[in-house]
PDB file of C-alpha atoms in Angstrom:
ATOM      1  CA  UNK R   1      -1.969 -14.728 -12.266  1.00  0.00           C
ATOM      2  CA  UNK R   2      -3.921 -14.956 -15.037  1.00  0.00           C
ATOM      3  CA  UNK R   3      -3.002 -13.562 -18.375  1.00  0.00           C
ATOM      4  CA  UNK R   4      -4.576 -10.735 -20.405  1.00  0.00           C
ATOM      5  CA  UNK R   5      -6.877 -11.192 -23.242  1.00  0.00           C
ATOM      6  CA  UNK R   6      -5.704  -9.446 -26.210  1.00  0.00           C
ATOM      7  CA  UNK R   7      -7.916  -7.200 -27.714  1.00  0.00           C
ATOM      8  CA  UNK R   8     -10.206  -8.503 -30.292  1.00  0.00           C
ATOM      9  CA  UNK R   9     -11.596  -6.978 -33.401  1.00  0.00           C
ATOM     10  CA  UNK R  10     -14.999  -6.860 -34.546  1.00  0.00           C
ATOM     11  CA  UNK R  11     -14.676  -9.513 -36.496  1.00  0.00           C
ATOM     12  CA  UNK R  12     -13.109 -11.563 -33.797  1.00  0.00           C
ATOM     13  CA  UNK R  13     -16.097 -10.920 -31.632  1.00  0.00           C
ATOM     14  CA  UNK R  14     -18.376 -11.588 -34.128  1.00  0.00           C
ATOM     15  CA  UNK R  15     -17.373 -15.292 -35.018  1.00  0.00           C
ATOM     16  CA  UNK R  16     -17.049 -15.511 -30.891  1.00  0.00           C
ATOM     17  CA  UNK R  17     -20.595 -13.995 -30.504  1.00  0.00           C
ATOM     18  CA  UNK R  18     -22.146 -16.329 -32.901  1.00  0.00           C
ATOM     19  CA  UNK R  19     -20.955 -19.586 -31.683  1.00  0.00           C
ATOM     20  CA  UNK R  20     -22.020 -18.823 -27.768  1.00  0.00           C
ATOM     21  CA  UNK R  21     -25.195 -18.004 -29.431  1.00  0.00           C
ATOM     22  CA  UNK R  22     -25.718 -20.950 -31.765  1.00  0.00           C
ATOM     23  CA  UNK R  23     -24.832 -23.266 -28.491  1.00  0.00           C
ATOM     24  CA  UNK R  24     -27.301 -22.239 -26.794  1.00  0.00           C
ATOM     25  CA  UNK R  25     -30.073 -21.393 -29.337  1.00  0.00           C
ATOM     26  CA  UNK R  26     -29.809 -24.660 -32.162  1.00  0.00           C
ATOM     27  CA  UNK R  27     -27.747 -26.982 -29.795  1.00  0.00           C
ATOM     28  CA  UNK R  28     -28.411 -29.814 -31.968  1.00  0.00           C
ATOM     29  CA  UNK R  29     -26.033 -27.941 -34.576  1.00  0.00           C
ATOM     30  CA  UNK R  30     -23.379 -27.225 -32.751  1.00  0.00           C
ATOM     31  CA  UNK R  31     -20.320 -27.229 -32.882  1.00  0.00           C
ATOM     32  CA  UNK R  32     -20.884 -25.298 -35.861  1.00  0.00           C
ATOM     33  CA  UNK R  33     -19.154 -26.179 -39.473  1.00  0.00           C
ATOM     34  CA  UNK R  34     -17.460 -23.090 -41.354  1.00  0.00           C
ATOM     35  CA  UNK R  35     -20.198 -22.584 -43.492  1.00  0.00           C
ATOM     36  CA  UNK R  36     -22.756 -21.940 -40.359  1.00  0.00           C
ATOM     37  CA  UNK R  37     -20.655 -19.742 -38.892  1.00  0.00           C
ATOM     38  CA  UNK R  38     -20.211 -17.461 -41.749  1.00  0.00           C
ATOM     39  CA  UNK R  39     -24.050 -17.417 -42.181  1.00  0.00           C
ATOM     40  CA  UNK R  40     -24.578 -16.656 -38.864  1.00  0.00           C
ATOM     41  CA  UNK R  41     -21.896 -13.809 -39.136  1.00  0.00           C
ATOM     42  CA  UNK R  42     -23.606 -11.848 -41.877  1.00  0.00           C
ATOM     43  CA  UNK R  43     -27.311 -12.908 -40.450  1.00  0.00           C
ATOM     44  CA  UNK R  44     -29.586  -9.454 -41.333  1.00  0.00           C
ATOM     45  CA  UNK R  45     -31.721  -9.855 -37.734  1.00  0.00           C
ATOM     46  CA  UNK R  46     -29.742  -9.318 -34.272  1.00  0.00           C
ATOM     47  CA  UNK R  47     -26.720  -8.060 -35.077  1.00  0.00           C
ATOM     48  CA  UNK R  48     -25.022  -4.520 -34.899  1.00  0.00           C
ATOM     49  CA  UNK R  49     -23.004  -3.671 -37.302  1.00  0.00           C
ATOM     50  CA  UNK R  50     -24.559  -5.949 -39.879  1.00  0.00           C
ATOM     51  CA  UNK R  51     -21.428  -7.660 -42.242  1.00  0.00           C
ATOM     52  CA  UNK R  52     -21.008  -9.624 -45.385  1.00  0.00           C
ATOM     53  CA  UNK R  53     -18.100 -11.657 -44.656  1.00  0.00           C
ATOM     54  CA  UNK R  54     -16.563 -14.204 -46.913  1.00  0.00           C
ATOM     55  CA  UNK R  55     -15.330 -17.526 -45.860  1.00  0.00           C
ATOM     56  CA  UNK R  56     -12.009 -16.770 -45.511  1.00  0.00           C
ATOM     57  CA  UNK R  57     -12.207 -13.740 -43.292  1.00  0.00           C
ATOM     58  CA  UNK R  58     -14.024 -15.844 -41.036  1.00  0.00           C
ATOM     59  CA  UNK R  59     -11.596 -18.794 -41.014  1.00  0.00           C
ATOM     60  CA  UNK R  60      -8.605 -15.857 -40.423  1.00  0.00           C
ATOM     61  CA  UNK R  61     -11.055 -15.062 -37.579  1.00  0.00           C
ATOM     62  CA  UNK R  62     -11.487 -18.292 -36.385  1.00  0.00           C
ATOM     63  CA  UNK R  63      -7.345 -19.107 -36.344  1.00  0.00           C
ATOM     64  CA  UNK R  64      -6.535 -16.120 -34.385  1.00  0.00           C
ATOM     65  CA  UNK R  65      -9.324 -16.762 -31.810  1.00  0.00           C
ATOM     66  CA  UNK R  66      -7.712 -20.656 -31.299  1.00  0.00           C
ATOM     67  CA  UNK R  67      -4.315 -18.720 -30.897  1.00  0.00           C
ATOM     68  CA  UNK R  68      -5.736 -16.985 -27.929  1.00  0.00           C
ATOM     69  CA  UNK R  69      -7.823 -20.488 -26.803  1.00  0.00           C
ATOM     70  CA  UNK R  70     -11.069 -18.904 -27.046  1.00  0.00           C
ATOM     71  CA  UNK R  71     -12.406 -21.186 -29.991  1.00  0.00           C
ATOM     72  CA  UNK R  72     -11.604 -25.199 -30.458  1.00  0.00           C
ATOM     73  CA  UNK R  73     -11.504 -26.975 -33.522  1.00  0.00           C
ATOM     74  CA  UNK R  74     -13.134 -30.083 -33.968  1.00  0.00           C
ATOM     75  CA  UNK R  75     -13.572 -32.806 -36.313  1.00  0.00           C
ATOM     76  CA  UNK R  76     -16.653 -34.529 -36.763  1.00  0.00           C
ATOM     77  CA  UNK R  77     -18.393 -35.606 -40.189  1.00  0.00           C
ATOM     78  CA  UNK R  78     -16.733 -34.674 -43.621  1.00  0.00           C
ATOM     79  CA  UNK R  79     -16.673 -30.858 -41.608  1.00  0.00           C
ATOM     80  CA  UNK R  80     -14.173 -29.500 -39.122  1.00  0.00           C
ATOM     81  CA  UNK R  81     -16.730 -27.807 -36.306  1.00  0.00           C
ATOM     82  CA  UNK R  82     -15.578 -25.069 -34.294  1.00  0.00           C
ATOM     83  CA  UNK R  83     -16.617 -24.414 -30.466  1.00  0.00           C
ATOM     84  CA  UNK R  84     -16.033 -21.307 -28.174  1.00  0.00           C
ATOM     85  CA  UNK R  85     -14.627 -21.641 -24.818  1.00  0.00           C
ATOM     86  CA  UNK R  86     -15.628 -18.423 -23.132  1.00  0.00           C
ATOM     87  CA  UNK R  87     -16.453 -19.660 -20.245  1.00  0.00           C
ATOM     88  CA  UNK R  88     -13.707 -21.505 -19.418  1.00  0.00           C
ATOM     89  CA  UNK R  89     -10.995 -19.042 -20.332  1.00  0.00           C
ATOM     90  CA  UNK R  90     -12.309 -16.344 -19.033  1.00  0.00           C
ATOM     91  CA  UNK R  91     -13.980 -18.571 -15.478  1.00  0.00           C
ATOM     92  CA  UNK R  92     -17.374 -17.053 -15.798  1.00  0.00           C
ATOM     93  CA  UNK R  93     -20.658 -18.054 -15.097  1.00  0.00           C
ATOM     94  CA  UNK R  94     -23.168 -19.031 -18.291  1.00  0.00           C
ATOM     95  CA  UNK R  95     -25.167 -16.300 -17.646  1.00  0.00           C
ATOM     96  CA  UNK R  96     -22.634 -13.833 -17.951  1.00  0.00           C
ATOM     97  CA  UNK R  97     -21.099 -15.347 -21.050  1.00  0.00           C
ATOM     98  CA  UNK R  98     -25.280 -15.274 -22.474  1.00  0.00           C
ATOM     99  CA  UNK R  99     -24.714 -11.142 -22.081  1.00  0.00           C
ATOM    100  CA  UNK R 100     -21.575 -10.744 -23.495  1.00  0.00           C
ATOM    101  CA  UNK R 101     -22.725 -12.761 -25.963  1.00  0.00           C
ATOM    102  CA  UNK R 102     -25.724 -10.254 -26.621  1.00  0.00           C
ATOM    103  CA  UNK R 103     -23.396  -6.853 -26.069  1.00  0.00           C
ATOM    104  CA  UNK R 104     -20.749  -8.642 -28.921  1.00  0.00           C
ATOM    105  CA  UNK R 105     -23.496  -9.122 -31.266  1.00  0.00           C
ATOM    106  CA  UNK R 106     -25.527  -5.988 -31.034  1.00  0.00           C
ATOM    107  CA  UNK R 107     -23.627  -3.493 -29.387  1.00  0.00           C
ATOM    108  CA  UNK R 108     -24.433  -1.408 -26.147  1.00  0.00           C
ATOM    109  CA  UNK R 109     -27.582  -2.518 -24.401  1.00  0.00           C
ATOM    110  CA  UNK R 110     -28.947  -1.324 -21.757  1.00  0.00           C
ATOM    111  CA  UNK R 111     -29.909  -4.057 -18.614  1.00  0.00           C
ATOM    112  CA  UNK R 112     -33.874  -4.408 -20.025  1.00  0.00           C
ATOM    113  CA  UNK R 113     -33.074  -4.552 -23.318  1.00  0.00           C
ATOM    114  CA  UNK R 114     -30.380  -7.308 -22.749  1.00  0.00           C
ATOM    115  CA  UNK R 115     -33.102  -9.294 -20.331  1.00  0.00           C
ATOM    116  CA  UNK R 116     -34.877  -9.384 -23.543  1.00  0.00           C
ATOM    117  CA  UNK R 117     -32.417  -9.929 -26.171  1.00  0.00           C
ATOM    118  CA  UNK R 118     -31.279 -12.949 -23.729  1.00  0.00           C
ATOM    119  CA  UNK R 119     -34.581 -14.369 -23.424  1.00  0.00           C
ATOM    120  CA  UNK R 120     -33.774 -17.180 -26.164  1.00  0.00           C
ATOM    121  CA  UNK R 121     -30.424 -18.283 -24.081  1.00  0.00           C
ATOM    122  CA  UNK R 122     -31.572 -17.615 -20.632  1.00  0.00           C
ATOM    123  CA  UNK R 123     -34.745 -16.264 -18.784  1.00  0.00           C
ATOM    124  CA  UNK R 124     -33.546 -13.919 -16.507  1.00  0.00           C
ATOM    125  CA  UNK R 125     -35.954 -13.458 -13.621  1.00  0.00           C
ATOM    126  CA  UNK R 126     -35.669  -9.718 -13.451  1.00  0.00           C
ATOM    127  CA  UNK R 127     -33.570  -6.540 -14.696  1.00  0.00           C
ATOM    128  CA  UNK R 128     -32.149  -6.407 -11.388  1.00  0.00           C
ATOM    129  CA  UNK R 129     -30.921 -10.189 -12.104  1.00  0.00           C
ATOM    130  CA  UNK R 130     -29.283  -8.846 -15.223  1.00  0.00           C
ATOM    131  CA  UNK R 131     -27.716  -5.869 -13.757  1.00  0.00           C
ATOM    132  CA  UNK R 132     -26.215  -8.373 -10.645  1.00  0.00           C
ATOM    133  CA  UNK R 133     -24.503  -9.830 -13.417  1.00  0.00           C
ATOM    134  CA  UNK R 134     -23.115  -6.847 -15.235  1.00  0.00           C
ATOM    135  CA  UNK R 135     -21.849  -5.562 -12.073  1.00  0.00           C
ATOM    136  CA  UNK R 136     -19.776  -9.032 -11.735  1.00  0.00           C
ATOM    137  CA  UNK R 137     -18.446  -8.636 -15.259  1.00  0.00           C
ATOM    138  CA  UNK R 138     -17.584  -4.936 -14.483  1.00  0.00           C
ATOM    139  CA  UNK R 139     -15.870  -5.636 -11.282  1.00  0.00           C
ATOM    140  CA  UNK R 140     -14.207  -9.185 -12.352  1.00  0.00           C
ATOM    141  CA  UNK R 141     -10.919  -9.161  -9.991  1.00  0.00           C
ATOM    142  CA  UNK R 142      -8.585 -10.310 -13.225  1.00  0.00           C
ATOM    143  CA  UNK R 143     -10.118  -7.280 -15.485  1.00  0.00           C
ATOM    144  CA  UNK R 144     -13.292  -5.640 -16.061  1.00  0.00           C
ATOM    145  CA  UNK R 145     -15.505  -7.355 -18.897  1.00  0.00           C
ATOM    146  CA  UNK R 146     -17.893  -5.022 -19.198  1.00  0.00           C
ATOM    147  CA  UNK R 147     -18.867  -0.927 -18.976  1.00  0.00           C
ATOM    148  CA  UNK R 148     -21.808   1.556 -18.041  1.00  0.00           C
ATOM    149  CA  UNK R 149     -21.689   4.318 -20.560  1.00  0.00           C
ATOM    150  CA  UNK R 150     -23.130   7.603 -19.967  1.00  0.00           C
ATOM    151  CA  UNK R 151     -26.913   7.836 -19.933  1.00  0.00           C
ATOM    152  CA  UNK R 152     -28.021   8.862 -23.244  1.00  0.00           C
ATOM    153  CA  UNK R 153     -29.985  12.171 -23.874  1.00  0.00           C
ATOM    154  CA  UNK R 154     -33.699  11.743 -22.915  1.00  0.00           C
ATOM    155  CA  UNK R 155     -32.900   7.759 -22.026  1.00  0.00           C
ATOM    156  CA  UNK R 156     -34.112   6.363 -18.725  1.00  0.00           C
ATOM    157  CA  UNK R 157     -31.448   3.531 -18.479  1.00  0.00           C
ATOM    158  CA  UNK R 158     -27.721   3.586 -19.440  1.00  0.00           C
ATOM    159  CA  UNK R 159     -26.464   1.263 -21.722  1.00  0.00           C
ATOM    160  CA  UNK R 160     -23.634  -1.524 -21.243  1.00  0.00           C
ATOM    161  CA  UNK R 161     -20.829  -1.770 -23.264  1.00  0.00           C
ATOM    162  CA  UNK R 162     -18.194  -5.096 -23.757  1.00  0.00           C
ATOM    163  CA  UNK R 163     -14.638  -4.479 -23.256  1.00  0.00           C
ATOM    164  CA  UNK R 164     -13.503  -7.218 -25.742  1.00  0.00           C
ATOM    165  CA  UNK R 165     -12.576  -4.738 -27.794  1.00  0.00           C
ATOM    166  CA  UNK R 166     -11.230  -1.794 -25.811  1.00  0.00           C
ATOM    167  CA  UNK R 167     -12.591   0.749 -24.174  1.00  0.00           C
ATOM    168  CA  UNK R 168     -15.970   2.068 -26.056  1.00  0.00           C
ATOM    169  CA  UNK R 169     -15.539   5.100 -27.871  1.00  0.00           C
ATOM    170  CA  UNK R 170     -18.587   6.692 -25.983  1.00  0.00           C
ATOM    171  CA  UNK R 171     -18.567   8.108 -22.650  1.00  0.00           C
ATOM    172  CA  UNK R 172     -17.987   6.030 -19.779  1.00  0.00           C
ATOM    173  CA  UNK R 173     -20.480   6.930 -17.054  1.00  0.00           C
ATOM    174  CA  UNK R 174     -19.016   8.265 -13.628  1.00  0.00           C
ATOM    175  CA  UNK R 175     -20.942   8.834 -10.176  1.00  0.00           C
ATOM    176  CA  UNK R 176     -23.785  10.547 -10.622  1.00  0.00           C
ATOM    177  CA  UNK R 177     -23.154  11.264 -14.011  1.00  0.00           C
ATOM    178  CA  UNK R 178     -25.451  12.770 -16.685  1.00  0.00           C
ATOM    179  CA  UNK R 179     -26.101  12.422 -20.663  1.00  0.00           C
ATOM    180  CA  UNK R 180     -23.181  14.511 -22.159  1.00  0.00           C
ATOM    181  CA  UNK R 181     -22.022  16.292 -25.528  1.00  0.00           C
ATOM    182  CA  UNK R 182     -19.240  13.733 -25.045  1.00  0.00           C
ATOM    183  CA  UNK R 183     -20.849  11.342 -25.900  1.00  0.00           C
ATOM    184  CA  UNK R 184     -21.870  12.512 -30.020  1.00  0.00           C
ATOM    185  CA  UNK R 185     -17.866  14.206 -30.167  1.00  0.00           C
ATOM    186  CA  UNK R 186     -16.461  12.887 -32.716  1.00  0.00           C
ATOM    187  CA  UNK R 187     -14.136  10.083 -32.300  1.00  0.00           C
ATOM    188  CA  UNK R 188     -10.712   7.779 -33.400  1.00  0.00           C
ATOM    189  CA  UNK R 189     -12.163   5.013 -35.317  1.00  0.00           C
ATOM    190  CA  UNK R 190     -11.602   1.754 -33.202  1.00  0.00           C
ATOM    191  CA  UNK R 191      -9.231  -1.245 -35.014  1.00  0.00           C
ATOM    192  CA  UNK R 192     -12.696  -3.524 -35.675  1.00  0.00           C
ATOM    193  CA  UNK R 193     -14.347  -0.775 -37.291  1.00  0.00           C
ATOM    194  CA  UNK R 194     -11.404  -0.301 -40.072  1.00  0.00           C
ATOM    195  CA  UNK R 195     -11.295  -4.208 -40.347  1.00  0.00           C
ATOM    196  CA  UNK R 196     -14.986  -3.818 -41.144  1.00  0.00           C
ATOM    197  CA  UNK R 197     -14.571  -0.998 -43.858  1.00  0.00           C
ATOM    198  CA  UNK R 198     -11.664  -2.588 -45.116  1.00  0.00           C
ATOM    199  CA  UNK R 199     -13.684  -5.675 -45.923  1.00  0.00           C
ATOM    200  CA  UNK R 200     -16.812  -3.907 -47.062  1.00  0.00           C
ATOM    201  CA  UNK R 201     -14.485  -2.205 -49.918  1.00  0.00           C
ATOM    202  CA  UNK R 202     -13.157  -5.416 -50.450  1.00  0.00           C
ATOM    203  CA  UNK R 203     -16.307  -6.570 -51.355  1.00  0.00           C
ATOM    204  CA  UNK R 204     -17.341  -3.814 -53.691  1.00  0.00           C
ATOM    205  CA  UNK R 205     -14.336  -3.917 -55.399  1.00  0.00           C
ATOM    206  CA  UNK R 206     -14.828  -7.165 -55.892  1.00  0.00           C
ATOM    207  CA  UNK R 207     -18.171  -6.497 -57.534  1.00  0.00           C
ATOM    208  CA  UNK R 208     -17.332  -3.525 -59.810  1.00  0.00           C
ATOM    209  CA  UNK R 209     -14.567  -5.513 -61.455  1.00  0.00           C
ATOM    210  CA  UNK R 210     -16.920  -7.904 -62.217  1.00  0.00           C
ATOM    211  CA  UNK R 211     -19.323  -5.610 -63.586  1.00  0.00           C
ATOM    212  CA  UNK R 212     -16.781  -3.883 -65.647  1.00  0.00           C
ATOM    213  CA  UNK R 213     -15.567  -7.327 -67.581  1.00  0.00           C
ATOM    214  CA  UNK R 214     -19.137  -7.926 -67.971  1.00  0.00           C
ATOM    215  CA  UNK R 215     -19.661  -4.658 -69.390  1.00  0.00           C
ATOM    216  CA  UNK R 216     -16.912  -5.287 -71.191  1.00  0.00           C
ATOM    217  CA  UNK R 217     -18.132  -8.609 -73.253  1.00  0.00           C
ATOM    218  CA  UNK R 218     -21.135  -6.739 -73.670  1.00  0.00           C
ATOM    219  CA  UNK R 219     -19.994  -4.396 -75.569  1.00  0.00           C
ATOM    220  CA  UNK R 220     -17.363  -6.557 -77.588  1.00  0.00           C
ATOM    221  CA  UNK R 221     -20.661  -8.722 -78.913  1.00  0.00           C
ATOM    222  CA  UNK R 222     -22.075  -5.569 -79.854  1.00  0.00           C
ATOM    223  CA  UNK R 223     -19.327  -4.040 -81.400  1.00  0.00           C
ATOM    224  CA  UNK R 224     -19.463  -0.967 -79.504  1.00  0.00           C
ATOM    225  CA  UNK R 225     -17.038   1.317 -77.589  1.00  0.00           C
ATOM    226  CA  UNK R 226     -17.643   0.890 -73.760  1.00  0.00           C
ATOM    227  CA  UNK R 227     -17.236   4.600 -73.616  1.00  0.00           C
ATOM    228  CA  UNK R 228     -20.068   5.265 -75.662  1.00  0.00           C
TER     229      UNK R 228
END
């Protein structure tokens, strides 16, 4: 019997989502040193939420993700390199770790966008390839990997959500169901979205102490009262 993942945060999935991406799209880089993981964390292109993480978020990250044997460490070079092992602990096929990969990195998808999103990993022959997979992932015997959510307002396809992280906060879409109010309600916020706040106002903390002291020797060398 096989035991349960825990349940990651957002920034867990993010370091996850970036290193089955890196494998597959700059091989010749991977395993990937600290510093390349943390760039292609806060990368501006392909990824929803967008983040600034520091160094040592990612390496907190990157410890708890070993803990639960779904990153290895590696040394190689004057750089410890880290590799994901998705596949093996959770015994699925490439292709379906390719659209997890996709769903950790920019959120719910629905099957065409993720054929095209995927395009640089895999080449999917069709959207009915893609949804054969999802179906797998949401009907995996040892726990469901994935979710349909409730057909958006006006949208012609549902969207897919990971379960990495818990259950989505959106509606999950029954037989025959339709777009709902549900789905805009509002909400509890989930545990990766307070881990990303929480480091956001890190940040700007961070940066308005800095631009107080400099304030601060600015107006010493003038000779003037910051409160002026």
């Amino acid at each position: 019997m096989s035991t349960p993942l825990p349940v990651l945060s957002l920034l867990e999935t993010r370091v996850l989502g970036v290193l089955a991406e890196k494998q597959r799209t700059v091989p010749d880089s991977y395993p990937l040193t600290l510093n390349s993981l943390v760039s292609g964390c806060n990368q501006k292109t392909s990824r929803n939420p967008v983040l600034e993480l520091t160094e040592s978020q990612v390496q907190a990250a990157i410890d708890s993700l070993k803990g639960y044997s779904l990153v290895a460490e590696t040394s190689g070079g004057r750089a410890y390199r880290y590799e994901h092992n998705i596949d093996r602990v959770l015994r699925i096929p490439s292709q379906s770790v390719i659209l997890l990969t996709v769903l950790m990195l920019r959120g719910p998808q629905t099957a065409g966008e993720l054929r095209i999103a995927c395009d640089r990993m895999h080449n999917f022959a069709d959207i009915s390839s893609v949804e054969g997979f999802l179906n797998e992932l949401a009907e995996r015997p040892a726990g469901a990997l994935v979710v349909k959510l409730a057909r958006l307002p006006g949208a012609r396809e549902s969207r897919w959500a990971h379960l990495l992280s818990g259950a989505p906060a959106e509606e999950v879409a029954g037989p025959g169901s339709a777009s709902s109010d549900a789905a805009y309600a509002p909400h509890d916020v989930s545990l990766g979205e307070v881990a990303a706040l929480k480091a956001n106002v890190a940040r700007l903390e961070t940066e308005v102490a800095s631009l107080k002291a400099l304030l601060g020797r600015v107006c010493s060398e003038l000779g003037i009262s910051e409160t002026n």
